[in-house]
Amino acid sequence: MTSDAFKIAYKALNPEQRKAVDTIEGPVMVIAGPGTGKTSILTLRIANILDKTDTSPDSILALTFTESGVHSMRQKLVSIIGAAAYRVNIFTFHGFANSIIEQYPEYVPRIIGGALAPEVEQFKILETIFESNSFSVIKPFGNIFFYVRPALSAIRSLKRENVDPKNFLKAIKAEEKTLMGIDDLYHEKGKYKGEMKGVYKTALKKIEKNKELVKVYELYEKALASARLFDYEDMIVETIAALRKNNDLLLMLQEEYQYVLADEHQDANNAQNAILELISGFHENPNLFIVGDEKQAIYRFQGASLENFLYFKRKFPEATLITLTNNYRSTQTILDAAHTLITNNNADENAPRVPLVAAKKMEHEENPVPFTIFEFENGDQETRFLSEDIASRIKSGTEPRSIAVLFRDNADAIPLIRSFERSSIPFAIFSDDDILRDAHIAKLMTLLRAINTFGADELVAKLLFVDVFGLSPLDAFRILSYRTKHKKNLFDILRNRDELTDAGVTDIAKAKDFFEQLQQFAKIAKNKPLLTSIETIIRDSLFIPYLLSLPESLSAIEKLDTLMNAVKSMVETKKDSRLSDFIDHIDTLEVHGAKLARSKRQTFENRISLMTAHRSKGLEFDVVYITGITDGKWGNKRTVEHFALPIQGKTALSNEDDEDERRLFFVAVTRARKEVIGTYSKSDVSGKQKIRSQFLEEIVSHLDHKAHLFEEAPHIILTEPVPHGPDIKSVEYLQKLFLEQGLNVSALNNYLVCPWQYFFQNLIRI
């Protein structure tokens, strides 16, 4: 029976939304621009299927791209249909593949009989391949491992497109044949008559690199199989192979899932499309519903492309096409600017680019705020303006949580962080931090490295100044000065009371304790398993109390937790690991520029949000600042593409970077409900002149452009930075966290055993 919640929500739909909810049979493609209510459409359509047919909830499959998307969809569905929502199959694509692997392990022997290869192991396999084989292009003399990381990235992209080495080679040969058949391949006159034109030489070089990549790919796959390993992408690749090879399995799943829905389909790659096609492929016109927006296809680096989204209409020419145009988020001014921008991208007849219309007249639409652009002489003025303007808005009553500052790259956040910290602006950074770049984790890594190479002076010399151990900087300086003056070994000084006395050390007991503790840690590291060793070192060095004493203690503890999870993952793969293995693991990550990433958890505090434009997708704010809008930063971006893969409709001659960048800028602009403020500087930190991005020129008719001049040069601020992360001891934060999470039976039992066990495991979940 239809619930009251469904009736109320259904009544509020506009005609296009209602059509999407009501068209429950056959293939349906919904083009849903930003703010058009696509998630509501998905959940209401599921509810309508259950109401209008005899389909059971577990016969519906809904796929999306993130765990947060799964949670959001489930939560909305529960509010509409109640407990039945828990029986609806809602997964990420990888989660769905994993569910098939767990349920039917006999069909995927490579996965079920192997282990997931850590990224470090993948790097090491490729290092061996590059070291042991001859390559004329991708093995430069100065650094034979230069192409290791790009090669791994390219292999991942190929797997996301479900392209194996054999088909990759076919695509390369076809591309080469097409290139060599071009009529104007060579100069016909002049100085370079008979020579191949430069653009074609470049394309041919890309093809030659790809030929060598084929060999790397083949050897990589053999090495994984030989070691009984698989990588993350293999979970979907092997699932597709199992479905294509085993008709019985495919038929079982097709019978199980009567209706298939996919959210954010513009983010799909070819392998994910293959999953959709196979699972829904029992009927010629399957009950397959996709919703997305080609204007927001910004994840090409993860295999998503416009081509993958548009293939749907070609695959199912009889599909119902519905375009949602009513926007319930932004002012018409913002929507017009965004539309003017995106019309500069090539359109497709299967995805008509219809202007979005503000669905209701909002209170701020009476006097619409223009899309305002501020120009500055340099970056210091730009960040100063941002600090002052945001501080002024907050002072005037604007909620910090309703403000976002968006930038193109993670590195762009650094000057903003410094400025906001010193302006007492409350902010939260939403990015996957590399914990190895964190100052406190660096201290722990210095300790671990010193223990691993116990006897080497230089690391212990650094360790003397680490505040965790409580040695005074002056005593540390005296010890090192004494070592230099008398040319003595640092360890001999630290273990000898007379030497410490001669050096003038004031707290001899602390210096000797430091040495004895280090010596004990070294014995443990050589004789105990990795996990035991690191846990002992962290505990006995009092590193956790040190982190808990910091103003941003929650963030610090989270980063330590990320490091420990890396240790646990390593032990799961190699049970006899020692500290030396873990140091080697970290060294490999750092050599190849890979991250040990910590995802930002939800914050309940009232802070402005700092994030990249990529990270902002799916979010919305009253006021959005877009910073650094200069040529080369936003648009005309000179990206280094080590391998030009003939996938996603691309060739060696393709150049669609600006179209991708324009879609990203479109996403940034459409995050705003009320106002967009763009900023750029006419010179960078080195004084080099910059010009504003072409994207601003493309929407110039919608811009209010202002040159912002400060009456005086910004003065140097030496105030103490204000911590920008929550303190683990913040009562307000912990109360909100408790109310959000509730108290289940397991949490209550942990509390009764030990309140601290509940605090760490259940409340802050570490």
CSV table of N, CA and C in Angstrom, one decimal, residues 341-449:
chain,number,residue,atom,x,y,z
A,341,LEU,N,28.3,29.0,-20.1
A,341,LEU,CA,29.6,28.3,-20.0
A,341,LEU,C,29.6,27.0,-20.8
A,342,ILE,N,28.7,26.1,-20.4
A,342,ILE,CA,28.7,24.7,-20.9
A,342,ILE,C,28.4,24.6,-22.3
A,343,THR,N,27.7,25.6,-22.9
A,343,THR,CA,27.4,25.6,-24.3
A,343,THR,C,28.6,25.6,-25.2
A,344,ASN,N,29.8,26.0,-24.6
A,344,ASN,CA,31.0,26.0,-25.4
A,344,ASN,C,31.6,24.6,-25.5
A,345,ASN,N,31.0,23.6,-24.8
A,345,ASN,CA,31.4,22.2,-25.1
A,345,ASN,C,30.6,21.6,-26.2
A,346,ASN,N,31.1,20.6,-26.9
A,346,ASN,CA,30.3,20.0,-28.0
A,346,ASN,C,29.2,19.2,-27.4
A,347,ALA,N,28.0,19.4,-28.0
A,347,ALA,CA,26.8,18.8,-27.5
A,347,ALA,C,26.6,17.5,-28.2
A,348,ASP,N,25.6,16.7,-27.8
A,348,ASP,CA,25.3,15.4,-28.5
A,348,ASP,C,23.8,15.4,-28.6
A,349,GLU,N,23.3,14.9,-29.8
A,349,GLU,CA,21.8,14.9,-30.0
A,349,GLU,C,21.1,13.9,-29.0
A,350,ASN,N,21.8,13.0,-28.5
A,350,ASN,CA,21.2,12.1,-27.5
A,350,ASN,C,21.2,12.6,-26.1
A,351,ALA,N,21.8,13.8,-25.9
A,351,ALA,CA,21.8,14.4,-24.6
A,351,ALA,C,21.6,15.9,-24.8
A,352,PRO,N,20.4,16.3,-25.2
A,352,PRO,CA,20.2,17.8,-25.5
A,352,PRO,C,20.5,18.6,-24.3
A,353,ARG,N,21.2,19.8,-24.6
A,353,ARG,CA,21.6,20.7,-23.5
A,353,ARG,C,20.6,21.7,-23.3
A,354,VAL,N,19.6,21.5,-22.5
A,354,VAL,CA,18.5,22.4,-22.3
A,354,VAL,C,18.8,23.3,-21.1
A,355,PRO,N,18.5,24.6,-21.2
A,355,PRO,CA,18.8,25.5,-20.0
A,355,PRO,C,18.0,25.1,-18.8
A,356,LEU,N,18.6,25.2,-17.6
A,356,LEU,CA,17.9,24.9,-16.4
A,356,LEU,C,17.2,26.2,-16.0
A,357,VAL,N,16.0,25.9,-15.3
A,357,VAL,CA,15.2,27.0,-14.9
A,357,VAL,C,15.0,27.0,-13.4
A,358,ALA,N,15.2,28.1,-12.7
A,358,ALA,CA,15.0,28.1,-11.3
A,358,ALA,C,13.5,27.8,-11.0
A,359,ALA,N,13.3,26.8,-10.2
A,359,ALA,CA,11.9,26.3,-10.1
A,359,ALA,C,11.0,27.2,-9.2
A,360,LYS,N,11.6,28.0,-8.4
A,360,LYS,CA,10.8,28.8,-7.5
A,360,LYS,C,11.5,30.1,-7.3
A,361,LYS,N,10.8,31.2,-7.1
A,361,LYS,CA,11.4,32.5,-6.8
A,361,LYS,C,11.8,32.5,-5.4
A,362,MET,N,13.1,32.6,-5.2
A,362,MET,CA,13.6,32.5,-3.8
A,362,MET,C,13.7,33.9,-3.3
A,363,GLU,N,13.8,34.0,-2.0
A,363,GLU,CA,13.8,35.3,-1.3
A,363,GLU,C,14.9,36.3,-1.8
A,364,HIS,N,16.1,35.7,-2.2
A,364,HIS,CA,17.2,36.5,-2.7
A,364,HIS,C,17.1,36.7,-4.1
A,365,GLU,N,16.0,36.3,-4.8
A,365,GLU,CA,15.9,36.4,-6.3
A,365,GLU,C,15.3,37.8,-6.6
A,366,GLU,N,14.7,38.4,-5.6
A,366,GLU,CA,14.1,39.7,-5.9
A,366,GLU,C,15.2,40.7,-6.4
A,367,ASN,N,16.4,40.6,-5.7
A,367,ASN,CA,17.5,41.5,-6.1
A,367,ASN,C,18.7,40.5,-6.4
A,368,PRO,N,18.6,39.8,-7.5
A,368,PRO,CA,19.6,38.8,-7.8
A,368,PRO,C,21.0,39.3,-7.6
A,369,VAL,N,21.8,38.5,-6.9
A,369,VAL,CA,23.3,38.8,-6.8
A,369,VAL,C,24.0,38.3,-8.0
A,370,PRO,N,24.8,39.1,-8.7
A,370,PRO,CA,25.4,38.6,-9.9
A,370,PRO,C,26.6,37.7,-9.5
A,371,PHE,N,27.0,37.0,-10.5
A,371,PHE,CA,28.2,36.2,-10.4
A,371,PHE,C,29.4,37.2,-10.4
A,372,THR,N,30.0,37.4,-9.2
A,372,THR,CA,30.9,38.5,-9.1
A,372,THR,C,32.4,37.9,-9.2
A,373,ILE,N,33.2,38.6,-10.0
A,373,ILE,CA,34.6,38.3,-10.1
A,373,ILE,C,35.4,39.4,-9.6
A,374,PHE,N,36.4,39.0,-8.7
A,374,PHE,CA,37.3,40.0,-8.2
A,374,PHE,C,38.7,39.7,-8.7
A,375,GLU,N,39.4,40.8,-9.2
A,375,GLU,CA,40.7,40.7,-9.7
A,375,GLU,C,41.7,41.3,-8.7
A,376,PHE,N,42.9,40.7,-8.5
A,376,PHE,CA,43.9,41.1,-7.6
A,376,PHE,C,45.3,41.2,-8.2
A,377,GLU,N,46.1,42.0,-7.7
A,377,GLU,CA,47.5,42.1,-8.2
A,377,GLU,C,48.3,40.9,-8.0
A,378,ASN,N,48.1,40.2,-6.8
A,378,ASN,CA,48.9,39.0,-6.5
A,378,ASN,C,48.1,38.1,-5.5
A,379,GLY,N,48.7,37.0,-5.3
A,379,GLY,CA,48.0,35.9,-4.5
A,379,GLY,C,47.8,36.4,-3.0
A,380,ASP,N,48.7,37.2,-2.5
A,380,ASP,CA,48.6,37.6,-1.1
A,380,ASP,C,47.3,38.5,-0.9
A,381,GLN,N,47.1,39.4,-1.9
A,381,GLN,CA,45.9,40.2,-1.9
A,381,GLN,C,44.6,39.3,-2.0
A,382,GLU,N,44.7,38.3,-2.9
A,382,GLU,CA,43.6,37.4,-3.1
A,382,GLU,C,43.2,36.7,-1.8
A,383,THR,N,44.2,36.1,-1.2
A,383,THR,CA,43.8,35.4,0.1
A,383,THR,C,43.4,36.3,1.2
A,384,ARG,N,44.0,37.5,1.2
A,384,ARG,CA,43.6,38.5,2.2
A,384,ARG,C,42.1,38.9,2.0
A,385,PHE,N,41.7,39.1,0.7
A,385,PHE,CA,40.3,39.4,0.4
A,385,PHE,C,39.4,38.3,0.9
A,386,LEU,N,39.8,37.1,0.6
A,386,LEU,CA,38.9,36.0,0.9
A,386,LEU,C,38.7,35.9,2.5
A,387,SER,N,39.8,36.1,3.2
A,387,SER,CA,39.7,36.1,4.7
A,387,SER,C,38.8,37.2,5.2
A,388,GLU,N,39.0,38.4,4.6
A,388,GLU,CA,38.2,39.5,5.1
A,388,GLU,C,36.8,39.5,4.7
A,389,ASP,N,36.5,39.0,3.5
A,389,ASP,CA,35.1,39.0,3.0
A,389,ASP,C,34.3,37.9,3.8
A,390,ILE,N,35.0,36.7,4.0
A,390,ILE,CA,34.3,35.6,4.7
A,390,ILE,C,34.1,36.0,6.2
A,391,ALA,N,35.1,36.6,6.8
A,391,ALA,CA,35.0,37.1,8.2
A,391,ALA,C,33.8,38.1,8.3
A,392,SER,N,33.7,39.0,7.3
A,392,SER,CA,32.7,40.0,7.4
A,392,SER,C,31.3,39.3,7.2
A,393,ARG,N,31.1,38.4,6.4
A,393,ARG,CA,29.9,37.7,6.2
A,393,ARG,C,29.5,36.9,7.5
A,394,ILE,N,30.4,36.3,8.1
A,394,ILE,CA,30.2,35.5,9.3
A,394,ILE,C,29.7,36.5,10.4
A,395,LYS,N,30.4,37.6,10.5
A,395,LYS,CA,30.1,38.6,11.5
A,395,LYS,C,28.7,39.2,11.3
A,396,SER,N,28.3,39.2,10.0
A,396,SER,CA,26.9,39.8,9.7
A,396,SER,C,25.8,38.7,9.9
A,397,GLY,N,26.2,37.5,10.3
A,397,GLY,CA,25.2,36.5,10.6
A,397,GLY,C,25.1,35.3,9.6
A,398,THR,N,26.0,35.3,8.6
A,398,THR,CA,26.0,34.1,7.7
A,398,THR,C,26.6,32.9,8.4
A,399,GLU,N,25.9,31.8,8.3
A,399,GLU,CA,26.3,30.5,9.0
A,399,GLU,C,27.6,30.1,8.2
A,400,PRO,N,28.7,29.8,9.0
A,400,PRO,CA,29.9,29.3,8.3
A,400,PRO,C,29.7,28.1,7.5
A,401,ARG,N,28.8,27.2,8.0
A,401,ARG,CA,28.6,25.9,7.2
A,401,ARG,C,27.9,26.1,5.9
A,402,SER,N,27.4,27.3,5.6
A,402,SER,CA,26.7,27.6,4.3
A,402,SER,C,27.7,28.2,3.3
A,403,ILE,N,29.0,28.3,3.7
A,403,ILE,CA,30.0,28.9,2.8
A,403,ILE,C,31.0,27.8,2.4
A,404,ALA,N,31.4,27.8,1.1
A,404,ALA,CA,32.4,26.9,0.6
A,404,ALA,C,33.4,27.6,-0.2
A,405,VAL,N,34.7,27.3,-0.1
A,405,VAL,CA,35.8,27.8,-0.9
A,405,VAL,C,36.3,26.6,-1.7
A,406,LEU,N,36.2,26.8,-3.0
A,406,LEU,CA,36.6,25.7,-4.0
A,406,LEU,C,37.8,26.1,-4.7
A,407,PHE,N,38.7,25.1,-4.9
A,407,PHE,CA,39.9,25.4,-5.7
A,407,PHE,C,40.2,24.2,-6.6
A,408,ARG,N,41.1,24.4,-7.5
A,408,ARG,CA,41.4,23.4,-8.6
A,408,ARG,C,42.2,22.2,-8.1
A,409,ASP,N,43.2,22.4,-7.3
A,409,ASP,CA,44.1,21.4,-6.9
A,409,ASP,C,44.3,21.5,-5.4
A,410,ASN,N,44.6,20.3,-4.7
A,410,ASN,CA,44.8,20.3,-3.3
A,410,ASN,C,45.9,21.3,-2.8
A,411,ALA,N,46.9,21.5,-3.6
A,411,ALA,CA,48.0,22.4,-3.2
A,411,ALA,C,47.5,23.8,-3.1
A,412,ASP,N,46.4,24.2,-3.8
A,412,ASP,CA,45.9,25.5,-3.7
A,412,ASP,C,45.3,25.9,-2.3
A,413,ALA,N,45.1,24.9,-1.5
A,413,ALA,CA,44.5,25.1,-0.2
A,413,ALA,C,45.6,25.7,0.8
A,414,ILE,N,46.9,25.5,0.5
A,414,ILE,CA,47.9,25.9,1.5
A,414,ILE,C,47.8,27.3,1.9
A,415,PRO,N,47.9,28.3,1.0
A,415,PRO,CA,47.8,29.7,1.4
A,415,PRO,C,46.5,30.1,2.1
A,416,LEU,N,45.4,29.4,1.7
A,416,LEU,CA,44.1,29.7,2.3
A,416,LEU,C,44.1,29.2,3.7
A,417,ILE,N,44.6,28.1,4.0
A,417,ILE,CA,44.7,27.5,5.4
A,417,ILE,C,45.5,28.5,6.3
A,418,ARG,N,46.6,28.9,5.8
A,418,ARG,CA,47.4,29.8,6.6
A,418,ARG,C,46.7,31.1,6.9
A,419,SER,N,46.0,31.7,5.9
A,419,SER,CA,45.3,32.9,6.1
A,419,SER,C,44.1,32.8,7.0
A,420,PHE,N,43.3,31.7,6.8
A,420,PHE,CA,42.1,31.5,7.7
A,420,PHE,C,42.5,31.2,9.1
A,421,GLU,N,43.6,30.4,9.3
A,421,GLU,CA,44.0,30.1,10.7
A,421,GLU,C,44.3,31.4,11.4
A,422,ARG,N,44.9,32.3,10.8
A,422,ARG,CA,45.3,33.6,11.4
A,422,ARG,C,44.2,34.6,11.5
A,423,SER,N,43.1,34.3,10.8
A,423,SER,CA,42.0,35.3,10.8
A,423,SER,C,40.9,34.7,11.7
A,424,SER,N,41.1,33.7,12.4
A,424,SER,CA,40.1,33.1,13.3
A,424,SER,C,38.9,32.6,12.6
A,425,ILE,N,39.0,32.3,11.3
A,425,ILE,CA,37.8,31.8,10.5
A,425,ILE,C,37.7,30.3,10.8
A,426,PRO,N,36.6,29.8,11.3
A,426,PRO,CA,36.5,28.3,11.5
A,426,PRO,C,36.3,27.6,10.1
A,427,PHE,N,37.1,26.6,9.9
A,427,PHE,CA,37.0,26.0,8.6
A,427,PHE,C,37.4,24.5,8.7
A,428,ALA,N,36.9,23.7,7.8
A,428,ALA,CA,37.2,22.3,7.7
A,428,ALA,C,37.7,22.0,6.3
A,429,ILE,N,38.7,21.2,6.2
A,429,ILE,CA,39.3,20.8,4.9
A,429,ILE,C,38.8,19.4,4.5
A,430,PHE,N,38.2,19.3,3.4
A,430,PHE,CA,37.6,18.0,2.9
A,430,PHE,C,38.5,17.5,1.8
A,431,SER,N,39.5,16.7,2.2
A,431,SER,CA,40.4,16.1,1.2
A,431,SER,C,40.9,14.8,1.8
A,432,ASP,N,41.4,14.0,0.9
A,432,ASP,CA,42.0,12.7,1.3
A,432,ASP,C,43.5,13.0,1.7
A,433,ASP,N,43.7,13.4,2.9
A,433,ASP,CA,45.1,13.8,3.3
A,433,ASP,C,46.1,12.7,3.2
A,434,ASP,N,47.3,13.0,2.8
A,434,ASP,CA,48.4,12.1,2.8
A,434,ASP,C,49.0,12.1,4.2
A,435,ILE,N,48.7,11.1,5.0
A,435,ILE,CA,49.2,11.2,6.4
A,435,ILE,C,50.7,11.2,6.5
A,436,LEU,N,51.4,10.8,5.5
A,436,LEU,CA,52.9,10.8,5.5
A,436,LEU,C,53.4,12.2,5.4
A,437,ARG,N,52.6,13.1,5.1
A,437,ARG,CA,53.0,14.6,5.1
A,437,ARG,C,52.6,15.3,6.4
A,438,ASP,N,52.0,14.6,7.3
A,438,ASP,CA,51.6,15.1,8.5
A,438,ASP,C,52.8,15.2,9.5
A,439,ALA,N,52.9,16.4,10.2
A,439,ALA,CA,54.1,16.6,11.0
A,439,ALA,C,54.2,15.6,12.2
A,440,HIS,N,53.1,15.2,12.7
A,440,HIS,CA,53.1,14.3,13.9
A,440,HIS,C,53.4,12.8,13.5
A,441,ILE,N,52.8,12.4,12.3
A,441,ILE,CA,53.1,11.1,11.8
A,441,ILE,C,54.5,11.0,11.4
A,442,ALA,N,55.1,12.2,10.9
A,442,ALA,CA,56.5,12.2,10.5
A,442,ALA,C,57.4,12.0,11.7
A,443,LYS,N,57.0,12.5,12.9
A,443,LYS,CA,57.7,12.2,14.1
A,443,LYS,C,57.8,10.7,14.4
A,444,LEU,N,56.6,10.1,14.3
A,444,LEU,CA,56.5,8.7,14.5
A,444,LEU,C,57.4,7.9,13.5
A,445,MET,N,57.3,8.3,12.3
A,445,MET,CA,58.1,7.6,11.3
A,445,MET,C,59.6,7.8,11.5
A,446,THR,N,60.0,8.9,12.0
A,446,THR,CA,61.4,9.1,12.3
A,446,THR,C,61.8,8.2,13.4
A,447,LEU,N,61.0,8.0,14.4
A,447,LEU,CA,61.2,7.0,15.5
A,447,LEU,C,61.3,5.6,15.0
A,448,LEU,N,60.4,5.2,14.1
A,448,LEU,CA,60.4,3.9,13.5
A,448,LEU,C,61.6,3.6,12.7
A,449,ARG,N,62.0,4.6,11.9
A,449,ARG,CA,63.2,4.5,11.1
A,449,ARG,C,64.5,4.4,11.9
